[in-house]
Amino acid sequence: MSGVLLWVICPRENGSSLLSLIPRNGTRTRSSRLCSRLNFSNISAAVANPSRSSEEKVHEVVLKQAALVREPRTERAQDLRRGDTDDLSNWDLLNEAYDRCGEVCAEYAKTFYLGTLLMTPERRKAVWAIYVWCRRTDELVDGPNASHITPKALDRWETRLTDLFEGRPYDMYDAALSDTVSKYPVDIQPFKDMIEGMRLDLRKSRYINFDELYLYCYYVAGTVGLMTVPVMGIAPESKATTENVYNAALALGIANQLTNILRDVGEDARRGRIYLPQDELECAGLSDDDIFRGQVTDKWRSFMKGQIKRARMFFDQAEKGVGELNSASRWPVWASLLLYRQILDAIEANDYNNFTKRAYVGKAKKLVSLPAAYGRALIGPSKLAELVRR
């Protein structure tokens, strides 16, 4: 289940496998008093750990990433790689690696790929490289061989991630990402956190409350926004703080993932997974058995209305930051936001039957949405902020 762009990209959106991109060798080459406290006007529900909520933990990561972007870029990372990647210094090989990443992006994320063509060549290639790594990571626990993936396999994948950040790529796709992280202030923590989300999928199939679910959504989707903001860039004329732009990127990832969860309730239930807050189900008079039965009742409709409302709140928060991005990077992000919001509309149009009906955005609506996204991408930060206030 992921809701990944990168702000935008959603690796698990396409059921097709990227197994061919993952080396088969795992070494070198994802009650009533309580009810009265639940309030959808707040983004987070009651916190399981009173000392620190998941939002607070994630906010610490956001602050670190924002600080990295503000720091002057040094040559340290570049120097670190020069001595270790002589065999990849050939520009033809490196360009081929990026081209392969672009081919993968074009095959599995067609709409997003078209949007990246408006970016500068360097940014475009960097986003492709990040996309491929996210997709490969997701395939570890959601691909055809997912049943054979163990925690140790994810540990090896994390070691491999560390190696590529230190200039020791294992294959062509790693080489593209290794080059990308040497050029942009991209931190390893969001990548590690995404792998942690894959670990959760191996051992956890229920979430007690929204605080737990929020952290999962950050791991598997919100991280992508943090990975890609440094590449997409912030508009020179933007008056927003770097932190606010990162928060908006995070919000879009959370919104996309919540939308995935609501769209895929039936599919996940057939795999024994329920990505819905258990305490909120209980407050609605629902249980796991109701999910497995898959019957649309008034209780279910009421419950779904609340879940959709919360997802839309995250989309609203994300909107405030998209216009702050560099002008050449806005279109794919706006396209993702507008298209994913419409999945929520489709769930409503299906009378909240997300057990047996899959909500999707038809081609006609996509064709209408893309020009709308492009139009919004042309609006600068100050004008967009004025429109949002209205």
PDB file of C-alpha atoms in Angstrom, residues 69-245:
ATOM      1  CA  VAL A  69      18.491  22.466   2.205  1.00  0.00           C
ATOM      2  CA  ARG A  70      19.369  25.779   3.839  1.00  0.00           C
ATOM      3  CA  GLU A  71      23.012  24.799   4.363  1.00  0.00           C
ATOM      4  CA  PRO A  72      25.569  25.712   1.672  1.00  0.00           C
ATOM      5  CA  ARG A  73      26.323  22.704  -0.505  1.00  0.00           C
ATOM      6  CA  THR A  74      29.899  21.487  -0.130  1.00  0.00           C
ATOM      7  CA  GLU A  75      32.026  19.279  -2.291  1.00  0.00           C
ATOM      8  CA  ARG A  76      32.500  16.701   0.479  1.00  0.00           C
ATOM      9  CA  ALA A  77      29.963  14.254  -0.934  1.00  0.00           C
ATOM     10  CA  GLN A  78      31.375  14.629  -4.414  1.00  0.00           C
ATOM     11  CA  ASP A  79      34.937  14.025  -3.185  1.00  0.00           C
ATOM     12  CA  LEU A  80      33.776  10.983  -1.240  1.00  0.00           C
ATOM     13  CA  ARG A  81      32.521   9.376  -4.420  1.00  0.00           C
ATOM     14  CA  ARG A  82      35.308  10.198  -6.798  1.00  0.00           C
ATOM     15  CA  GLY A  83      37.697   7.714  -5.301  1.00  0.00           C
ATOM     16  CA  ASP A  84      35.186   4.877  -5.114  1.00  0.00           C
ATOM     17  CA  THR A  85      33.377   5.035  -8.421  1.00  0.00           C
ATOM     18  CA  ASP A  86      36.081   5.116 -11.070  1.00  0.00           C
ATOM     19  CA  ASP A  87      34.240   2.432 -12.993  1.00  0.00           C
ATOM     20  CA  LEU A  88      31.177   4.689 -13.115  1.00  0.00           C
ATOM     21  CA  SER A  89      33.013   7.864 -14.031  1.00  0.00           C
ATOM     22  CA  ASN A  90      32.299   7.221 -17.657  1.00  0.00           C
ATOM     23  CA  TRP A  91      29.496   9.645 -18.433  1.00  0.00           C
ATOM     24  CA  ASP A  92      28.059   7.362 -21.058  1.00  0.00           C
ATOM     25  CA  LEU A  93      27.490   4.659 -18.447  1.00  0.00           C
ATOM     26  CA  LEU A  94      25.989   7.103 -15.988  1.00  0.00           C
ATOM     27  CA  ASN A  95      23.698   8.605 -18.597  1.00  0.00           C
ATOM     28  CA  GLU A  96      22.624   5.100 -19.569  1.00  0.00           C
ATOM     29  CA  ALA A  97      21.792   4.413 -15.916  1.00  0.00           C
ATOM     30  CA  TYR A  98      19.576   7.497 -15.785  1.00  0.00           C
ATOM     31  CA  ASP A  99      17.961   6.588 -19.085  1.00  0.00           C
ATOM     32  CA  ARG A 100      17.062   3.157 -17.709  1.00  0.00           C
ATOM     33  CA  CYS A 101      15.483   4.828 -14.679  1.00  0.00           C
ATOM     34  CA  GLY A 102      13.475   7.031 -17.031  1.00  0.00           C
ATOM     35  CA  GLU A 103      12.250   3.975 -18.928  1.00  0.00           C
ATOM     36  CA  VAL A 104      11.031   2.394 -15.698  1.00  0.00           C
ATOM     37  CA  CYS A 105       9.266   5.588 -14.702  1.00  0.00           C
ATOM     38  CA  ALA A 106       7.636   5.853 -18.133  1.00  0.00           C
ATOM     39  CA  GLU A 107       6.364   2.277 -17.911  1.00  0.00           C
ATOM     40  CA  TYR A 108       4.984   2.293 -14.374  1.00  0.00           C
ATOM     41  CA  ALA A 109       4.050   5.956 -13.770  1.00  0.00           C
ATOM     42  CA  LYS A 110       3.063   7.306 -17.172  1.00  0.00           C
ATOM     43  CA  THR A 111       1.275  10.470 -16.039  1.00  0.00           C
ATOM     44  CA  PHE A 112       4.003  11.420 -13.635  1.00  0.00           C
ATOM     45  CA  TYR A 113       6.667  10.699 -16.244  1.00  0.00           C
ATOM     46  CA  LEU A 114       5.060  13.149 -18.657  1.00  0.00           C
ATOM     47  CA  GLY A 115       5.138  15.794 -15.944  1.00  0.00           C
ATOM     48  CA  THR A 116       8.839  15.253 -15.318  1.00  0.00           C
ATOM     49  CA  LEU A 117       9.579  16.111 -18.947  1.00  0.00           C
ATOM     50  CA  LEU A 118       8.908  19.758 -18.064  1.00  0.00           C
ATOM     51  CA  MET A 119      11.679  19.719 -15.458  1.00  0.00           C
ATOM     52  CA  THR A 120      15.264  20.617 -16.191  1.00  0.00           C
ATOM     53  CA  PRO A 121      17.226  17.580 -17.422  1.00  0.00           C
ATOM     54  CA  GLU A 122      19.226  17.274 -14.186  1.00  0.00           C
ATOM     55  CA  ARG A 123      16.160  17.402 -11.941  1.00  0.00           C
ATOM     56  CA  ARG A 124      14.240  15.075 -14.192  1.00  0.00           C
ATOM     57  CA  LYS A 125      16.932  12.406 -14.055  1.00  0.00           C
ATOM     58  CA  ALA A 126      17.309  12.745 -10.294  1.00  0.00           C
ATOM     59  CA  VAL A 127      13.579  12.260  -9.716  1.00  0.00           C
ATOM     60  CA  TRP A 128      13.634   9.190 -11.965  1.00  0.00           C
ATOM     61  CA  ALA A 129      16.447   7.702  -9.887  1.00  0.00           C
ATOM     62  CA  ILE A 130      14.548   8.270  -6.636  1.00  0.00           C
ATOM     63  CA  TYR A 131      11.391   6.817  -8.153  1.00  0.00           C
ATOM     64  CA  VAL A 132      13.135   3.602  -9.167  1.00  0.00           C
ATOM     65  CA  TRP A 133      14.653   3.109  -5.715  1.00  0.00           C
ATOM     66  CA  CYS A 134      11.244   3.633  -4.073  1.00  0.00           C
ATOM     67  CA  ARG A 135       9.606   1.235  -6.479  1.00  0.00           C
ATOM     68  CA  ARG A 136      12.229  -1.452  -5.946  1.00  0.00           C
ATOM     69  CA  THR A 137      11.922  -1.057  -2.180  1.00  0.00           C
ATOM     70  CA  ASP A 138       8.160  -1.389  -2.361  1.00  0.00           C
ATOM     71  CA  GLU A 139       8.412  -4.491  -4.533  1.00  0.00           C
ATOM     72  CA  LEU A 140      10.370  -6.252  -1.810  1.00  0.00           C
ATOM     73  CA  VAL A 141       7.243  -6.634   0.328  1.00  0.00           C
ATOM     74  CA  ASP A 142       4.519  -6.177  -2.279  1.00  0.00           C
ATOM     75  CA  GLY A 143       5.900  -7.996  -5.297  1.00  0.00           C
ATOM     76  CA  PRO A 144       5.513 -11.601  -6.453  1.00  0.00           C
ATOM     77  CA  ASN A 145       8.287 -12.830  -4.152  1.00  0.00           C
ATOM     78  CA  ALA A 146       7.071 -10.896  -1.123  1.00  0.00           C
ATOM     79  CA  SER A 147       6.293 -14.102   0.780  1.00  0.00           C
ATOM     80  CA  HIS A 148       9.995 -14.972   0.699  1.00  0.00           C
ATOM     81  CA  ILE A 149      11.216 -11.618   2.016  1.00  0.00           C
ATOM     82  CA  THR A 150      12.548 -11.694   5.574  1.00  0.00           C
ATOM     83  CA  PRO A 151      13.657  -8.964   7.988  1.00  0.00           C
ATOM     84  CA  LYS A 152      17.249  -9.934   7.183  1.00  0.00           C
ATOM     85  CA  ALA A 153      16.609  -9.239   3.503  1.00  0.00           C
ATOM     86  CA  LEU A 154      15.465  -5.726   4.419  1.00  0.00           C
ATOM     87  CA  ASP A 155      18.553  -5.333   6.592  1.00  0.00           C
ATOM     88  CA  ARG A 156      20.698  -6.178   3.568  1.00  0.00           C
ATOM     89  CA  TRP A 157      18.732  -3.703   1.468  1.00  0.00           C
ATOM     90  CA  GLU A 158      19.432  -1.000   4.065  1.00  0.00           C
ATOM     91  CA  THR A 159      23.147  -1.848   4.059  1.00  0.00           C
ATOM     92  CA  ARG A 160      23.081  -1.522   0.306  1.00  0.00           C
ATOM     93  CA  LEU A 161      21.399   1.883   0.686  1.00  0.00           C
ATOM     94  CA  THR A 162      24.176   3.053   2.989  1.00  0.00           C
ATOM     95  CA  ASP A 163      26.750   1.861   0.482  1.00  0.00           C
ATOM     96  CA  LEU A 164      25.238   3.781  -2.397  1.00  0.00           C
ATOM     97  CA  PHE A 165      25.047   6.943  -0.273  1.00  0.00           C
ATOM     98  CA  GLU A 166      28.763   6.477   0.375  1.00  0.00           C
ATOM     99  CA  GLY A 167      29.502   6.110  -3.329  1.00  0.00           C
ATOM    100  CA  ARG A 168      29.511   2.315  -3.615  1.00  0.00           C
ATOM    101  CA  PRO A 169      26.572   1.414  -5.879  1.00  0.00           C
ATOM    102  CA  TYR A 170      25.746  -2.225  -6.532  1.00  0.00           C
ATOM    103  CA  ASP A 171      24.177  -1.870  -9.961  1.00  0.00           C
ATOM    104  CA  MET A 172      23.146   0.612 -12.607  1.00  0.00           C
ATOM    105  CA  TYR A 173      20.017   1.829 -10.806  1.00  0.00           C
ATOM    106  CA  ASP A 174      21.975   2.325  -7.599  1.00  0.00           C
ATOM    107  CA  ALA A 175      24.581   4.264  -9.562  1.00  0.00           C
ATOM    108  CA  ALA A 176      21.981   6.767 -10.739  1.00  0.00           C
ATOM    109  CA  LEU A 177      20.740   7.354  -7.188  1.00  0.00           C
ATOM    110  CA  SER A 178      24.307   7.513  -5.840  1.00  0.00           C
ATOM    111  CA  ASP A 179      25.064  10.262  -8.336  1.00  0.00           C
ATOM    112  CA  THR A 180      21.820  12.062  -7.453  1.00  0.00           C
ATOM    113  CA  VAL A 181      22.481  12.175  -3.708  1.00  0.00           C
ATOM    114  CA  SER A 182      25.969  13.548  -4.413  1.00  0.00           C
ATOM    115  CA  LYS A 183      24.461  16.517  -6.267  1.00  0.00           C
ATOM    116  CA  TYR A 184      21.498  17.443  -4.076  1.00  0.00           C
ATOM    117  CA  PRO A 185      21.086  17.872  -0.281  1.00  0.00           C
ATOM    118  CA  VAL A 186      19.198  14.597   0.001  1.00  0.00           C
ATOM    119  CA  ASP A 187      19.488  12.925   3.400  1.00  0.00           C
ATOM    120  CA  ILE A 188      19.537   9.164   3.944  1.00  0.00           C
ATOM    121  CA  GLN A 189      17.005   9.219   6.820  1.00  0.00           C
ATOM    122  CA  PRO A 190      13.795   9.289   4.710  1.00  0.00           C
ATOM    123  CA  PHE A 191      15.144   6.351   2.678  1.00  0.00           C
ATOM    124  CA  LYS A 192      15.850   4.397   5.851  1.00  0.00           C
ATOM    125  CA  ASP A 193      12.404   5.295   7.152  1.00  0.00           C
ATOM    126  CA  MET A 194      10.788   3.897   4.013  1.00  0.00           C
ATOM    127  CA  ILE A 195      12.567   0.599   4.613  1.00  0.00           C
ATOM    128  CA  GLU A 196      11.214   0.717   8.171  1.00  0.00           C
ATOM    129  CA  GLY A 197       7.730   0.966   6.655  1.00  0.00           C
ATOM    130  CA  MET A 198       8.445  -2.238   4.742  1.00  0.00           C
ATOM    131  CA  ARG A 199       9.446  -3.877   8.021  1.00  0.00           C
ATOM    132  CA  LEU A 200       6.105  -2.855   9.488  1.00  0.00           C
ATOM    133  CA  ASP A 201       4.328  -4.598   6.613  1.00  0.00           C
ATOM    134  CA  LEU A 202       6.144  -7.820   7.498  1.00  0.00           C
ATOM    135  CA  ARG A 203       5.074  -7.854  11.137  1.00  0.00           C
ATOM    136  CA  LYS A 204       1.999  -5.664  11.513  1.00  0.00           C
ATOM    137  CA  SER A 205      -1.469  -5.933   9.992  1.00  0.00           C
ATOM    138  CA  ARG A 206      -3.498  -3.781  12.413  1.00  0.00           C
ATOM    139  CA  TYR A 207      -3.175  -0.212  13.701  1.00  0.00           C
ATOM    140  CA  ILE A 208      -4.597   0.656  17.100  1.00  0.00           C
ATOM    141  CA  ASN A 209      -5.242   4.325  16.405  1.00  0.00           C
ATOM    142  CA  PHE A 210      -4.501   7.065  13.935  1.00  0.00           C
ATOM    143  CA  ASP A 211      -1.262   7.960  15.650  1.00  0.00           C
ATOM    144  CA  GLU A 212       0.101   4.538  14.711  1.00  0.00           C
ATOM    145  CA  LEU A 213      -1.346   4.764  11.213  1.00  0.00           C
ATOM    146  CA  TYR A 214       0.105   8.244  10.707  1.00  0.00           C
ATOM    147  CA  LEU A 215       3.604   6.943  11.377  1.00  0.00           C
ATOM    148  CA  TYR A 216       3.076   4.095   8.909  1.00  0.00           C
ATOM    149  CA  CYS A 217       1.829   6.543   6.263  1.00  0.00           C
ATOM    150  CA  TYR A 218       4.909   8.673   6.825  1.00  0.00           C
ATOM    151  CA  TYR A 219       7.203   5.691   6.449  1.00  0.00           C
ATOM    152  CA  VAL A 220       5.775   4.383   3.183  1.00  0.00           C
ATOM    153  CA  ALA A 221       4.671   7.627   1.510  1.00  0.00           C
ATOM    154  CA  GLY A 222       5.455  10.829   3.388  1.00  0.00           C
ATOM    155  CA  THR A 223       9.142  10.021   3.115  1.00  0.00           C
ATOM    156  CA  VAL A 224       9.017  10.468  -0.638  1.00  0.00           C
ATOM    157  CA  GLY A 225       8.167  14.131  -0.319  1.00  0.00           C
ATOM    158  CA  LEU A 226      11.188  14.640   1.908  1.00  0.00           C
ATOM    159  CA  MET A 227      13.386  12.809  -0.604  1.00  0.00           C
ATOM    160  CA  THR A 228      12.310  14.899  -3.575  1.00  0.00           C
ATOM    161  CA  VAL A 229      11.878  18.487  -2.364  1.00  0.00           C
ATOM    162  CA  PRO A 230      15.649  19.103  -2.577  1.00  0.00           C
ATOM    163  CA  VAL A 231      15.577  17.929  -6.186  1.00  0.00           C
ATOM    164  CA  MET A 232      12.434  19.749  -7.266  1.00  0.00           C
ATOM    165  CA  GLY A 233      13.596  22.967  -5.676  1.00  0.00           C
ATOM    166  CA  ILE A 234      11.770  25.881  -4.101  1.00  0.00           C
ATOM    167  CA  ALA A 235      10.814  28.890  -6.239  1.00  0.00           C
ATOM    168  CA  PRO A 236      13.258  31.796  -5.768  1.00  0.00           C
ATOM    169  CA  GLU A 237      10.320  34.164  -5.299  1.00  0.00           C
ATOM    170  CA  SER A 238       8.700  32.000  -2.619  1.00  0.00           C
ATOM    171  CA  LYS A 239       8.237  33.646   0.755  1.00  0.00           C
ATOM    172  CA  ALA A 240       7.329  30.381   2.467  1.00  0.00           C
ATOM    173  CA  THR A 241       9.737  28.863   4.958  1.00  0.00           C
ATOM    174  CA  THR A 242      11.600  25.747   3.901  1.00  0.00           C
ATOM    175  CA  GLU A 243       9.955  23.930   6.796  1.00  0.00           C
ATOM    176  CA  ASN A 244       6.475  24.805   5.519  1.00  0.00           C
ATOM    177  CA  VAL A 245       7.291  23.493   2.045  1.00  0.00           C
TER     178      VAL A 245
END
